[in-house]
């Protein structure tokens, strides 16, 4: 088969890959060829039960890319957040921290969006702006002069000046580029499902720190099933496997023990899925003509709902350095461009990874001493308005050297 030439080939059409494709194509126009290859393109994402907390900075990126309007109708603003720390069967769950209000007037610090809605909106936008979409995966890579050549599973060769690896946590490209990772598996899995409840959640997110790990109730937009929330329920791996195998009525009892009845009667209305949890960061984010982004570069604990948001920071930073280079007539896959990307993202990623790992260790245990430490800490944050405001802005992705797209500026 003949070889096709493009400027940037993106392996992986998840949130990170598609967002990068749209950002590059919108900024650089028809003369700059961008292709996304992913075997899952065009597949049905209907059984992905996950929903993601899209923080304010990430929402600004989607708005700038012209994708937000397509999901805004189904996006539920988080208007209020409550954090508790208790044992599983405690009758009372003392509240240690509450977050309410906006990062800027009228701008909530996050929205809950269902993953399938976001992937559908990004795919439609990519098609509209002229990204070439190929429903096949990258099988192997080789270097040929100033190109990296990817051979796809369908047999075709694509030569690119830059290969962006957005091919997820088990990235083939990361492995083939010889990039190792630091990290470990947690002995925890997250059970995800959707729960319908009698009463309105009023935009409130809840995170209950239980000894096995956090149990999060995240508000979703009301639909034909009524009032709904997405559940991210962390358990030790063996316990998660037991819970996943329970018949519906016993599963319901376990769910109710954790959810409680403050929103009235509840009913699991989505499929259950269990995700094993781990933490890793790639030892390098770049190799010759290759940049890693999203879960291919880092996976963190979902305790703070920041995994995808970190991937979108990679997207915004990589898009900015590539667009700057292309406009100056420089090689978008050249070493200076890639070094700039790596400097920008790697330290920030390590810092967030270590913070979420520390949070998980501090909260997912039975120690009374640690319980006292964390409750005093949370209580302090709750009482010092400036500290709390800083926490909200940090969680919203608006602190540090924020790339343009996350500030809502076009490239
Ligand atoms: C339980 C849970 C809850 C979460 N909640 C949140 C949250 O609230 N907020 C948040 O910010 N994050 C959250 N996350 C994290 C978030 O879901 C991930 O960080 C995000 O989905 C990663 O997106 P991605 O595009 O990098 O990778 P993926 O979504 O994994 O996409 C990778 C794509 O690459 C494709 N692919 C694989 N191999 C190849 C190949 N060889 N060639 C081409 N394509 C290939 C796959 O088909 C896939 O489409 C959560 C994670 C979990 C487990």
mmCIF file of N, CA and C and ligand atoms in Angstrom, residues 11-12 14-16 37-40 50 52-53 137-138 166-168 172 190 192 232 275 294-295 302 305-309, ligand 1:
data_model
loop_
_atom_site.group_PDB
_atom_site.id
_atom_site.type_symbol
_atom_site.label_atom_id
_atom_site.label_comp_id
_atom_site.label_asym_id
_atom_site.label_seq_id
_atom_site.Cartn_x
_atom_site.Cartn_y
_atom_site.Cartn_z
ATOM 1 N N UNK A 11 -2.762 9.086 17.513
ATOM 2 C CA UNK A 11 -3.219 7.715 17.771
ATOM 3 C C UNK A 11 -4.123 7.778 18.984
ATOM 4 N N UNK A 12 -5.404 7.447 18.811
ATOM 5 C CA UNK A 12 -6.339 7.487 19.937
ATOM 6 C C UNK A 12 -7.356 8.601 19.762
ATOM 7 N N UNK A 14 -9.969 9.237 21.905
ATOM 8 C CA UNK A 14 -10.716 9.503 23.146
ATOM 9 C C UNK A 14 -10.780 11.020 23.327
ATOM 10 N N UNK A 15 -11.025 11.466 24.560
ATOM 11 C CA UNK A 15 -11.154 12.913 24.788
ATOM 12 C C UNK A 15 -9.882 13.656 24.397
ATOM 13 N N UNK A 16 -8.730 13.085 24.801
ATOM 14 C CA UNK A 16 -7.478 13.808 24.589
ATOM 15 C C UNK A 16 -7.168 13.900 23.093
ATOM 16 N N UNK A 37 -6.301 8.166 14.231
ATOM 17 C CA UNK A 37 -6.533 6.735 13.981
ATOM 18 C C UNK A 37 -6.896 6.070 15.296
ATOM 19 N N UNK A 38 -8.009 5.352 15.310
ATOM 20 C CA UNK A 38 -8.459 4.666 16.532
ATOM 21 C C UNK A 38 -9.445 3.576 16.116
ATOM 22 N N UNK A 39 -9.223 2.316 16.526
ATOM 23 C CA UNK A 39 -10.173 1.269 16.127
ATOM 24 C C UNK A 39 -11.576 1.525 16.671
ATOM 25 N N UNK A 40 -11.666 2.325 17.765
ATOM 26 C CA UNK A 40 -12.985 2.547 18.378
ATOM 27 C C UNK A 40 -13.751 3.698 17.722
ATOM 28 N N UNK A 50 -19.628 6.039 32.469
ATOM 29 C CA UNK A 50 -18.932 7.062 33.226
ATOM 30 C C UNK A 50 -19.400 8.472 32.869
ATOM 31 N N UNK A 52 -17.960 12.570 33.679
ATOM 32 C CA UNK A 52 -16.750 13.229 34.173
ATOM 33 C C UNK A 52 -17.084 14.606 34.700
ATOM 34 N N UNK A 53 -16.365 14.971 35.768
ATOM 35 C CA UNK A 53 -16.468 16.343 36.272
ATOM 36 C C UNK A 53 -15.546 17.177 35.390
ATOM 37 N N UNK A 137 -6.301 0.973 14.394
ATOM 38 C CA UNK A 137 -5.289 1.331 15.401
ATOM 39 C C UNK A 137 -3.882 1.329 14.829
ATOM 40 N N UNK A 138 -2.957 1.949 15.569
ATOM 41 C CA UNK A 138 -1.541 1.919 15.176
ATOM 42 C C UNK A 138 -0.962 0.593 15.663
ATOM 43 N N UNK A 166 -2.203 9.410 22.055
ATOM 44 C CA UNK A 166 -3.317 9.604 23.000
ATOM 45 C C UNK A 166 -4.051 8.271 23.083
ATOM 46 N N UNK A 167 -3.265 7.179 23.102
ATOM 47 C CA UNK A 167 -3.867 5.849 22.985
ATOM 48 C C UNK A 167 -4.089 5.176 24.340
ATOM 49 N N UNK A 168 -4.296 5.998 25.382
ATOM 50 C CA UNK A 168 -4.793 5.480 26.661
ATOM 51 C C UNK A 168 -3.727 4.847 27.548
ATOM 52 N N UNK A 172 0.292 1.541 23.264
ATOM 53 C CA UNK A 172 1.222 0.748 22.446
ATOM 54 C C UNK A 172 2.405 1.620 22.049
ATOM 55 N N UNK A 190 -12.864 0.969 41.284
ATOM 56 C CA UNK A 190 -14.000 1.896 41.368
ATOM 57 C C UNK A 190 -15.172 1.274 40.629
ATOM 58 N N UNK A 192 -18.652 1.877 39.020
ATOM 59 C CA UNK A 192 -19.344 3.048 38.476
ATOM 60 C C UNK A 192 -20.729 2.620 38.031
ATOM 61 N N UNK A 232 -19.347 6.930 41.892
ATOM 62 C CA UNK A 232 -17.997 6.352 41.786
ATOM 63 C C UNK A 232 -17.692 5.811 43.184
ATOM 64 N N UNK A 275 -13.611 -0.485 37.577
ATOM 65 C CA UNK A 275 -12.344 -0.052 36.978
ATOM 66 C C UNK A 275 -11.239 -0.242 38.003
ATOM 67 N N UNK A 294 -2.572 12.718 27.758
ATOM 68 C CA UNK A 294 -3.719 12.045 28.375
ATOM 69 C C UNK A 294 -3.267 10.829 29.167
ATOM 70 N N UNK A 295 -4.139 9.810 29.217
ATOM 71 C CA UNK A 295 -3.834 8.621 30.021
ATOM 72 C C UNK A 295 -2.597 7.866 29.509
ATOM 73 N N UNK A 302 -9.058 8.428 40.840
ATOM 74 C CA UNK A 302 -10.166 9.346 40.541
ATOM 75 C C UNK A 302 -10.691 10.114 41.764
ATOM 76 N N UNK A 305 -11.270 13.462 40.806
ATOM 77 C CA UNK A 305 -11.906 13.647 39.491
ATOM 78 C C UNK A 305 -11.075 14.510 38.552
ATOM 79 N N UNK A 306 -9.752 14.300 38.525
ATOM 80 C CA UNK A 306 -8.895 15.211 37.763
ATOM 81 C C UNK A 306 -8.188 14.567 36.573
ATOM 82 N N UNK A 307 -8.383 13.247 36.336
ATOM 83 C CA UNK A 307 -7.611 12.551 35.299
ATOM 84 C C UNK A 307 -7.778 13.153 33.916
ATOM 85 N N UNK A 308 -9.018 13.283 33.501
ATOM 86 C CA UNK A 308 -9.290 13.838 32.180
ATOM 87 C C UNK A 308 -8.879 15.309 32.130
ATOM 88 N N UNK A 309 -9.128 16.020 33.221
ATOM 89 C CA UNK A 309 -8.762 17.440 33.227
ATOM 90 C C UNK A 309 -7.262 17.625 33.039
HETATM 91 C C1 LIG B 1 -13.941 5.516 37.639
HETATM 92 C C2 LIG B 1 -13.292 6.678 36.972
HETATM 93 C C3 LIG B 1 -13.838 7.958 37.113
HETATM 94 C C4 LIG B 1 -13.220 9.073 36.514
HETATM 95 N N1 LIG B 1 -13.764 10.313 36.711
HETATM 96 C C5 LIG B 1 -13.136 11.403 36.180
HETATM 97 C C6 LIG B 1 -13.656 12.732 36.397
HETATM 98 O O1 LIG B 1 -14.687 12.949 37.039
HETATM 99 N N2 LIG B 1 -12.977 13.790 35.849
HETATM 100 C C7 LIG B 1 -11.823 13.601 35.144
HETATM 101 O O2 LIG B 1 -11.205 14.596 34.727
HETATM 102 N N3 LIG B 1 -11.339 12.352 34.895
HETATM 103 C C8 LIG B 1 -11.959 11.253 35.398
HETATM 104 N N4 LIG B 1 -11.462 10.009 35.161
HETATM 105 C C9 LIG B 1 -10.302 9.835 34.280
HETATM 106 C C10 LIG B 1 -10.706 9.906 32.788
HETATM 107 O O3 LIG B 1 -11.792 9.047 32.519
HETATM 108 C C11 LIG B 1 -9.522 9.536 31.903
HETATM 109 O O4 LIG B 1 -8.402 10.286 32.309
HETATM 110 C C12 LIG B 1 -9.822 9.855 30.432
HETATM 111 O O5 LIG B 1 -10.883 9.090 29.950
HETATM 112 C C13 LIG B 1 -8.592 9.602 29.544
HETATM 113 O O6 LIG B 1 -8.825 10.039 28.232
HETATM 114 P P1 LIG B 1 -7.780 9.703 27.092
HETATM 115 O O7 LIG B 1 -8.344 10.302 25.827
HETATM 116 O O8 LIG B 1 -6.402 10.068 27.479
HETATM 117 O O9 LIG B 1 -7.748 8.103 27.000
HETATM 118 P P2 LIG B 1 -8.917 7.068 26.655
HETATM 119 O O10 LIG B 1 -10.249 7.636 26.919
HETATM 120 O O11 LIG B 1 -8.517 5.788 27.297
HETATM 121 O O12 LIG B 1 -8.787 6.909 25.060
HETATM 122 C C14 LIG B 1 -7.767 6.173 24.445
HETATM 123 C C15 LIG B 1 -8.221 5.799 23.035
HETATM 124 O O13 LIG B 1 -7.108 5.191 22.371
HETATM 125 C C16 LIG B 1 -7.582 4.121 21.567
HETATM 126 N N5 LIG B 1 -6.449 3.216 21.311
HETATM 127 C C17 LIG B 1 -5.920 2.254 22.116
HETATM 128 N N6 LIG B 1 -4.869 1.652 21.512
HETATM 129 C C18 LIG B 1 -4.718 2.266 20.290
HETATM 130 C C19 LIG B 1 -3.811 2.116 19.217
HETATM 131 N N7 LIG B 1 -2.820 1.202 19.239
HETATM 132 N N8 LIG B 1 -3.937 2.913 18.129
HETATM 133 C C20 LIG B 1 -4.915 3.860 18.071
HETATM 134 N N9 LIG B 1 -5.818 4.046 19.075
HETATM 135 C C21 LIG B 1 -5.715 3.253 20.158
HETATM 136 C C22 LIG B 1 -8.723 3.502 22.379
HETATM 137 O O14 LIG B 1 -9.620 2.808 21.525
HETATM 138 C C23 LIG B 1 -9.351 4.753 23.018
HETATM 139 O O15 LIG B 1 -10.426 5.259 22.244
HETATM 140 C C24 LIG B 1 -12.043 8.881 35.754
HETATM 141 C C25 LIG B 1 -11.513 7.606 35.573
HETATM 142 C C26 LIG B 1 -12.115 6.505 36.196
HETATM 143 C C27 LIG B 1 -11.516 5.125 36.026
#
